[in-house]
C-alpha cells in the first residue's frame, strides 16, 4: 500500500479553515468572559442565531472543564476559560497568536513595514517563524496552510458542470512572472504612497477578515437587539474571490496560486535556497507525464523543473505510478531541528484587539473593517456611544464620544472631529457629513448625525490635537440594509442560469436526435 | 367607412342592451362631474407636506379635519368654531360628530398625525340600499326572467371590425407591439423606483401606480375592454421578447424548450393558488406600502413568466398560471367586448391557420380554437387570429354585459372555485381596512397566542371558507329541494356570483381609485422620490375626483347593479337547469345567498376605511 500525502495535507488545511471560522467566535467569547457578560448574553439571546452560536462556542470552550469556580457549582470557570481563549487569538492565517506564539503572514508584515517605513518589534517577532519556515521549506504555506489550497480545487469541480451545460471552457496558462510584477508594483506603491493594497486581494486575508466581520456584525447587532441574520456582512473582497473562482473555473484553472498570488510570489522569492525538495529517481521514471499534468502549480516534476515555485503539496508523488518521486530534505536534516527549536523561542506578543491584529496602529494602517464601540488611540481610550443604537433613516441621532487618558484619568479636552460616510456596494464610500467638531460637555464630545437612507455607514473620528493623523472608524448600521443591486443580481443571475440550462438541454437533445438518425 | 348598426333581428331591446354599459358609465361620470364643485374642498396632502405643515405650526391654506384626519382646503369647507379656534371639516358628518364632543376632537387635532380614516356609507343610505336589494330580489327579478324579449336582446352584437381601418390595425404586426413597449417601459420604471427609489411609500411611484392605479384600474378596464390588459401585459411581452429575441411578427425560431405544460396542472388551480398567495403577502405582509416589496412582486411575476416562456410551449403561463389573467379572465365573462369568429366565413376552412399559425402570425397562444371559441375566459385578445385568418373571419364585437354568463357553457370546478375565492377574497380585502378587522385580529392574537402572521393566516383561511360554506350549504338545500344534481347547482351558480364579486370589487376600488389615484400625477414628476420635477407636477396637491357623498352614491349604485345582474343570471340558469315549480326551489336558496353576499358588501362599505394613502 502506497503511503499517500494528500490525506495529511487535507487534514492540515481543514484544521486551518476551521480555525479561520472558529477564532472570531473564540475571541468574542473571551471578550464577553472578560466583561462577565457571557451568562447574560446566553440567556438574553435565547435561540436566535447569535444565541445559538454563542452557546455553541461556550460548549466548545468548556469541553472538559467542570462548571464550577471557587467552589461555586454552576458558575463558569472564568479564569480558566479566559486562559483558554487566550491561546487562540487573532485571525489565522493572516496574523494570530497560538498558545502565546505570534505568527504573522509574511506578506502582511512586508507590506505593513513598507507602508509605514518602519519595522515594529511586534511585527518582526511574529514574522520570525514563518520566515524561517519559508526559507527552509519553501512554499509550504501555500500547499499546507492557505485555505485557498483547499477551497479552490473544490470550486474547480464546477468545471465539470460548466462543460455539462455546454458552455465553452478554456485552459489558458499565464506567465508565472506575473505575480512578481504584481508584488513589486504594490510593494512600490506601499513604500511611496504609504498605501498597503495587497490585503484587499490576498485570499487568506480576505477570508479571515470576512470571518471576523461576520462574527462582529452578528454579535454587535445582537447586542443592540437585532437578531436577524447579517446577510450584508461581506465586503468587496468576497466579490474579488468570486471573480477569481470564476476565472479558475471557466478560463484558467490554477492561475491564481501559480501565476498571480502576491503571497505566493513572496514565498517563492524567499525559498530560493529551500532544503525541502521533490526528488526524482531517474531510473524509475517512465516519462509518463502524469505528474506534469497534475501539478497544481503548473510545474514539471518529470523533468525536475520544480524549484522555488513548488508548494510541496505532494500531488506529483501521490500520482506517480512508479514511485519515482519523493519529497526529501536536501541539505541537512539538522535544519529540521533548528525549526523545532524556534517554536520554543520566547513568545512575542503582538497587539490584538477582539482578535484583530493591530500593527503600526498609529501610522494609519487600514484595519480590518470591524464594528466596535470602544477603541484605543495611542494611550487614549475612546468610547463611542450612539443614540439610538440602530438609528432610523432621516432622523437625527446622537453620537457621544468620550476620550480618556487612563494614565492620568482625565478626559481629553482637545477637539475631536467626526465625519460620516455611507458605505456603498463594493466598499465605495460617500461622505454624508463633513468633518466637524463636537460640542464639548463635561468632557463628552457630542455630535448629531442624520443618516439619509437605510444603509451601512462608517463614522470616522479624528483627533487632530493628538498627533494630527489618528483616526478611528466605527461602523454604523441604519435600518436593515439590503442592496437593491442584490435583487437585480438575483433576478439577472436566475435569468442567465435559466437561459444556459435551456440552451444546454436543447443542444443535448439535438445531439441525441442526430445520433438516433445516424443509428 | 361604414359603421354597421346592430343586427336588425335583435331590435330595439338589443340596442338598449348594447348601450346599457355605456349608459351606466355615463351615469357614474355624471355623478362624478356633478360632484366636482364639492369635491374640490377635500384635498390630500402627502406625508412630507403634512410634516412640514405640522412643524410650521398652523397652516394657512390647508387645514386638517379634526375628526377623520383628512386634509381639507379651507375655502368652501364645512366650518365650526370651538374655543376661539376655527375648525374645517370634510363633510357634514364629520362636523356633526365634532359638535357632539368638541373638546375631545379639538385636543386630538393639536397633535399632527399621518393617517386618516374614510367615513363609510351613512346609516340611512345603507338601510335604503338594503331595502332596495330586498325589493329587487323578490319582486322585479321574476318580471325580468320571464320576459321573452330578453333572450334575443342578449344576442345583439356590434361588429367593430367591420370598420376596415380598425381591422387593419388589429391585423398589423405593430399593433400589440407598440402599446406593449409603453407598458414595458412603465413596468421597468416601477421596478426601478421600487428597488432604487425612496423607500417612503408617499414619495415613491411604485406602490401607488401598482396597487392603486393598475390593480384597481384593471378591474374597471375589464368591464369595457375585457382582457385588454393581457394584450398589453409587460410580463408576457418581456418574456416573449426574451424567448424569441424577436419583437413582432410570428414567433419563428424559439430559444425555449417548448415542452407541453404538465397534464396534471392543466387547470387554473395554479392561478388560484397564486391569487391566494398574492393576497396573503399583500395584506399579511403589507407589501402595498413597501416600494421594494412591490418591485419584488413585479419581478417575481416576471420570473415566473420568463421561466414558463422558456420551458413551455405557446403561452402556457397565461392560460394556466397567471393570476391576473385568470382573475380578469373570469371577470371578462361579464365584459362588453369579445373576439369571435364568424361561422359563415369559417365553413370550408381546411387550413386551421388560427390554431396552427402561419407565416403571418401564431396559432392561438392560449390553446383556444378561435373558430369555436364561445367564452372570453382564456382569450387574451392578443389579436394573433386576426393576423393568421386568411378569410377575415375574426371580429371584435361590442355586446351586452354578462353575455358569456347566460350562454350554456361547460362549468368547471376550478373556475367555480376561483369565482368563490374572488368573492370571499375581495370582501376580505375590504374587511382588513376596517376597524372591525383590528378588533378581530387582536382578539385572535389574544386567544391563540399567535403572532400577527399566524393570526392573519387563521383569519384569512376562515374568511376564505366562510362564504364558500354558506354557498355550499344553500346549494345543498336547493339541490335537495328541486331534486337536481348537487354538482350542477354548485358549479353553475358559482358563475352567477361573479357580478356581485366584480361590482363589490369595483365599489371598493372606486374608493382607492377616485380618492387616491389622482396623486399619481404628482408622483409622475418625481417617481423615485429624489426631489425631481420632470413634468412640473411634483408640487401639485391633488384633489380627489369625488366628494365622500358622491363616492357613496357610486358605491351603492355598483352594489345594486352587481346584485341585479347576479339575480338575473341566477334566474336564467335556474330555468335552464329545470322547469316548473323546481325553478323556484332552485332559485330561492340562491336568492338568499345573493342577498347575504350583497348585504355583506354593503356592510363592508358602511365601515370606516383606513385609507392606504394614510401611509402613502
Short mmCIF file of C-alpha atoms in Angstrom, two decimals, chain B residues 27-275:
data_model
loop_
_atom_site.label_atom_id
_atom_site.label_comp_id
_atom_site.label_asym_id
_atom_site.label_seq_id
_atom_site.Cartn_x
_atom_site.Cartn_y
_atom_site.Cartn_z
CA UNK B 27 -74.24 57.95 -15.13
CA UNK B 28 -71.15 57.38 -12.99
CA UNK B 29 -69.25 60.08 -14.88
CA UNK B 30 -72.22 62.35 -14.36
CA UNK B 31 -72.20 61.67 -10.64
CA UNK B 32 -68.52 62.49 -10.57
CA UNK B 33 -68.93 65.62 -12.68
CA UNK B 34 -71.91 66.83 -10.70
CA UNK B 35 -69.83 66.43 -7.59
CA UNK B 36 -66.72 68.29 -8.71
CA UNK B 37 -67.71 71.53 -7.01
CA UNK B 38 -67.91 69.96 -3.61
CA UNK B 39 -65.03 67.53 -4.15
CA UNK B 40 -62.70 70.47 -4.52
CA UNK B 41 -62.89 71.24 -0.84
CA UNK B 42 -61.31 67.94 0.21
CA UNK B 43 -57.67 67.60 -0.58
CA UNK B 44 -54.97 65.23 0.30
CA UNK B 45 -51.63 66.45 1.37
CA UNK B 46 -48.82 63.99 1.10
CA UNK B 47 -47.00 62.87 4.17
CA UNK B 48 -43.96 65.11 3.81
CA UNK B 49 -46.14 68.10 3.12
CA UNK B 50 -48.12 67.26 6.23
CA UNK B 51 -44.99 67.03 8.29
CA UNK B 52 -43.93 70.42 7.00
CA UNK B 53 -47.31 71.86 7.86
CA UNK B 54 -47.14 70.41 11.31
CA UNK B 55 -43.77 71.95 12.03
CA UNK B 56 -44.76 75.29 10.58
CA UNK B 57 -47.47 75.29 13.28
CA UNK B 58 -50.72 76.38 11.76
CA UNK B 59 -51.09 76.08 8.00
CA UNK B 60 -52.57 78.98 6.12
CA UNK B 61 -54.31 77.41 3.15
CA UNK B 62 -54.92 73.83 4.25
CA UNK B 63 -56.50 72.56 7.43
CA UNK B 64 -56.96 69.14 8.92
CA UNK B 65 -60.36 67.76 9.69
CA UNK B 66 -60.13 67.09 13.44
CA UNK B 67 -62.48 64.11 13.19
CA UNK B 68 -61.20 61.96 10.35
CA UNK B 69 -57.75 63.47 9.92
CA UNK B 70 -58.26 64.29 6.26
CA UNK B 71 -56.77 67.49 4.93
CA UNK B 72 -59.30 69.97 3.67
CA UNK B 73 -58.97 73.16 1.76
CA UNK B 74 -60.26 75.95 3.98
CA UNK B 75 -62.33 77.71 1.36
CA UNK B 76 -65.66 76.06 0.74
CA UNK B 77 -65.34 73.51 3.54
CA UNK B 78 -67.75 73.00 6.40
CA UNK B 79 -66.70 75.01 9.42
CA UNK B 80 -67.28 75.16 13.15
CA UNK B 81 -65.87 77.37 15.87
CA UNK B 82 -64.85 75.97 19.22
CA UNK B 83 -62.88 77.62 21.98
CA UNK B 84 -61.95 80.50 19.73
CA UNK B 85 -60.46 78.24 17.05
CA UNK B 86 -61.88 77.71 13.59
CA UNK B 87 -62.14 74.07 12.50
CA UNK B 88 -62.74 72.76 8.98
CA UNK B 89 -64.45 69.53 8.02
CA UNK B 90 -64.54 67.24 5.01
CA UNK B 91 -68.27 66.64 5.27
CA UNK B 92 -71.31 67.48 7.35
CA UNK B 93 -70.96 64.09 9.03
CA UNK B 94 -67.61 64.96 10.50
CA UNK B 95 -68.95 68.35 11.58
CA UNK B 96 -71.87 66.72 13.37
CA UNK B 97 -69.54 64.26 15.04
CA UNK B 98 -67.31 67.13 16.12
CA UNK B 99 -70.15 69.12 17.62
CA UNK B 100 -71.16 66.21 19.85
CA UNK B 101 -67.74 66.00 21.54
CA UNK B 102 -65.85 69.16 20.51
CA UNK B 103 -63.39 69.15 23.40
CA UNK B 104 -62.04 65.67 22.66
CA UNK B 105 -61.67 66.26 18.95
CA UNK B 106 -60.09 69.67 19.41
CA UNK B 107 -57.45 68.19 21.67
CA UNK B 108 -56.66 65.39 19.22
CA UNK B 109 -56.37 67.82 16.32
CA UNK B 110 -53.48 69.60 18.01
CA UNK B 111 -51.23 66.57 17.55
CA UNK B 112 -50.23 66.04 13.93
CA UNK B 113 -51.00 62.63 12.50
CA UNK B 114 -50.16 60.97 9.25
CA UNK B 115 -53.26 58.90 8.71
CA UNK B 116 -56.89 59.43 8.10
CA UNK B 117 -59.99 57.36 8.13
CA UNK B 118 -62.55 57.44 5.38
CA UNK B 119 -66.10 57.50 6.59
CA UNK B 120 -68.23 54.61 5.36
CA UNK B 121 -71.77 54.71 3.98
CA UNK B 122 -74.08 56.66 6.28
CA UNK B 123 -76.66 54.52 8.04
CA UNK B 124 -79.63 55.90 6.15
CA UNK B 125 -78.10 55.24 2.74
CA UNK B 126 -77.03 51.79 3.87
CA UNK B 127 -80.53 50.92 5.01
CA UNK B 128 -82.13 52.27 1.86
CA UNK B 129 -79.75 50.25 -0.28
CA UNK B 130 -80.61 47.14 1.68
CA UNK B 131 -84.31 47.75 1.24
CA UNK B 132 -83.80 48.22 -2.49
CA UNK B 133 -81.86 44.98 -2.68
CA UNK B 134 -84.63 43.07 -0.95
CA UNK B 135 -87.34 44.58 -3.16
CA UNK B 136 -85.35 43.89 -6.31
CA UNK B 137 -84.55 40.36 -5.20
CA UNK B 138 -88.05 39.17 -4.59
CA UNK B 139 -90.08 41.44 -6.83
CA UNK B 140 -88.58 42.74 -10.00
CA UNK B 141 -86.48 39.70 -10.75
CA UNK B 142 -89.40 37.48 -11.68
CA UNK B 143 -90.50 40.00 -14.29
CA UNK B 144 -87.03 40.22 -15.81
CA UNK B 145 -86.54 36.49 -16.08
CA UNK B 146 -89.97 35.84 -17.58
CA UNK B 147 -89.72 38.42 -20.32
CA UNK B 148 -89.14 36.66 -23.62
CA UNK B 149 -87.53 39.66 -25.28
CA UNK B 150 -84.51 39.11 -23.14
CA UNK B 151 -83.19 36.09 -24.95
CA UNK B 152 -82.91 37.76 -28.32
CA UNK B 153 -81.61 41.05 -26.94
CA UNK B 154 -78.63 39.27 -25.41
CA UNK B 155 -77.65 38.13 -28.88
CA UNK B 156 -77.12 41.72 -30.02
CA UNK B 157 -73.61 42.32 -31.39
CA UNK B 158 -71.93 45.29 -33.00
CA UNK B 159 -69.03 44.21 -35.13
CA UNK B 160 -66.44 46.96 -34.73
CA UNK B 161 -64.02 45.36 -37.17
CA UNK B 162 -66.48 45.91 -39.97
CA UNK B 163 -64.75 49.29 -39.96
CA UNK B 164 -61.73 48.33 -42.03
CA UNK B 165 -59.12 50.73 -40.54
CA UNK B 166 -59.63 49.04 -37.17
CA UNK B 167 -59.30 45.61 -38.75
CA UNK B 168 -56.08 46.68 -40.45
CA UNK B 169 -54.70 47.92 -37.16
CA UNK B 170 -55.56 44.66 -35.39
CA UNK B 171 -54.03 42.60 -38.19
CA UNK B 172 -50.85 44.68 -38.22
CA UNK B 173 -47.69 43.30 -36.68
CA UNK B 174 -47.05 46.62 -34.97
CA UNK B 175 -50.32 46.62 -33.09
CA UNK B 176 -49.77 44.69 -29.92
CA UNK B 177 -46.09 45.61 -30.11
CA UNK B 178 -46.28 49.40 -29.76
CA UNK B 179 -48.60 49.55 -26.72
CA UNK B 180 -46.53 46.76 -25.19
CA UNK B 181 -43.40 48.88 -25.45
CA UNK B 182 -45.16 51.61 -23.47
CA UNK B 183 -46.36 49.27 -20.73
CA UNK B 184 -43.00 47.52 -20.56
CA UNK B 185 -41.20 50.81 -20.06
CA UNK B 186 -43.68 51.79 -17.34
CA UNK B 187 -43.22 48.37 -15.75
CA UNK B 188 -39.45 48.76 -15.68
CA UNK B 189 -39.82 52.24 -14.21
CA UNK B 190 -41.99 50.79 -11.42
CA UNK B 191 -39.37 48.12 -10.69
CA UNK B 192 -36.53 50.63 -10.75
CA UNK B 193 -38.48 53.02 -8.50
CA UNK B 194 -39.35 50.21 -6.10
CA UNK B 195 -35.79 48.98 -5.86
CA UNK B 196 -33.79 52.17 -6.02
CA UNK B 197 -36.25 54.89 -5.12
CA UNK B 198 -37.07 56.49 -1.82
CA UNK B 199 -38.50 53.78 0.40
CA UNK B 200 -41.20 56.02 1.82
CA UNK B 201 -44.41 54.92 0.10
CA UNK B 202 -45.61 58.52 0.00
CA UNK B 203 -42.73 59.53 -2.23
CA UNK B 204 -42.37 56.52 -4.49
CA UNK B 205 -44.49 55.93 -7.53
CA UNK B 206 -44.21 52.13 -7.41
CA UNK B 207 -46.81 51.30 -4.73
CA UNK B 208 -49.37 53.83 -5.89
CA UNK B 209 -49.05 53.03 -9.57
CA UNK B 210 -49.14 49.29 -8.92
CA UNK B 211 -51.77 48.83 -6.27
CA UNK B 212 -54.00 51.87 -6.60
CA UNK B 213 -53.87 52.70 -10.28
CA UNK B 214 -53.06 49.43 -12.03
CA UNK B 215 -54.60 46.73 -9.85
CA UNK B 216 -57.81 48.69 -9.21
CA UNK B 217 -57.94 50.18 -12.69
CA UNK B 218 -57.56 46.71 -14.18
CA UNK B 219 -60.93 45.69 -12.74
CA UNK B 220 -62.60 48.80 -14.23
CA UNK B 221 -60.98 48.06 -17.56
CA UNK B 222 -62.43 44.56 -17.62
CA UNK B 223 -65.95 45.99 -17.77
CA UNK B 224 -65.42 47.84 -21.03
CA UNK B 225 -62.26 46.40 -22.55
CA UNK B 226 -62.38 42.78 -21.45
CA UNK B 227 -58.96 41.27 -21.32
CA UNK B 228 -57.32 44.34 -22.82
CA UNK B 229 -54.71 44.18 -20.09
CA UNK B 230 -53.44 40.79 -21.29
CA UNK B 231 -52.99 42.28 -24.75
CA UNK B 232 -50.55 44.87 -23.41
CA UNK B 233 -49.19 42.84 -20.48
CA UNK B 234 -45.49 43.67 -19.95
CA UNK B 235 -44.67 40.34 -18.23
CA UNK B 236 -45.68 38.37 -21.24
CA UNK B 237 -44.21 40.96 -23.59
CA UNK B 238 -40.78 40.90 -21.94
CA UNK B 239 -40.82 37.12 -21.55
CA UNK B 240 -41.82 36.64 -25.17
CA UNK B 241 -39.19 39.05 -26.48
CA UNK B 242 -36.50 37.38 -24.41
CA UNK B 243 -37.53 33.92 -25.51
CA UNK B 244 -37.66 34.68 -29.22
CA UNK B 245 -35.22 37.58 -29.50
CA UNK B 246 -37.84 38.96 -31.81
CA UNK B 247 -40.22 41.80 -31.22
CA UNK B 248 -43.05 41.41 -33.67
CA UNK B 249 -44.47 39.06 -36.21
CA UNK B 250 -44.90 35.31 -35.82
CA UNK B 251 -42.71 33.65 -33.21
CA UNK B 252 -40.50 31.68 -35.60
CA UNK B 253 -37.35 30.20 -34.08
CA UNK B 254 -37.57 29.99 -30.29
CA UNK B 255 -34.79 29.79 -27.72
CA UNK B 256 -37.08 27.85 -25.38
CA UNK B 257 -37.75 24.16 -24.97
CA UNK B 258 -41.43 24.23 -25.97
CA UNK B 259 -42.35 21.45 -23.57
CA UNK B 260 -46.02 20.67 -23.12
CA UNK B 261 -47.49 22.09 -19.93
CA UNK B 262 -47.74 19.21 -17.38
CA UNK B 263 -51.05 17.38 -17.74
CA UNK B 264 -51.73 17.42 -14.03
CA UNK B 265 -51.53 21.22 -13.98
CA UNK B 266 -53.87 21.80 -16.92
CA UNK B 267 -56.39 23.71 -14.88
CA UNK B 268 -56.46 27.13 -13.34
CA UNK B 269 -55.68 25.81 -9.86
CA UNK B 270 -52.10 27.16 -10.16
CA UNK B 271 -53.58 30.60 -10.75
CA UNK B 272 -56.00 30.21 -7.82
CA UNK B 273 -53.04 29.29 -5.61
CA UNK B 274 -51.06 32.29 -6.82
CA UNK B 275 -54.01 34.60 -6.22
#
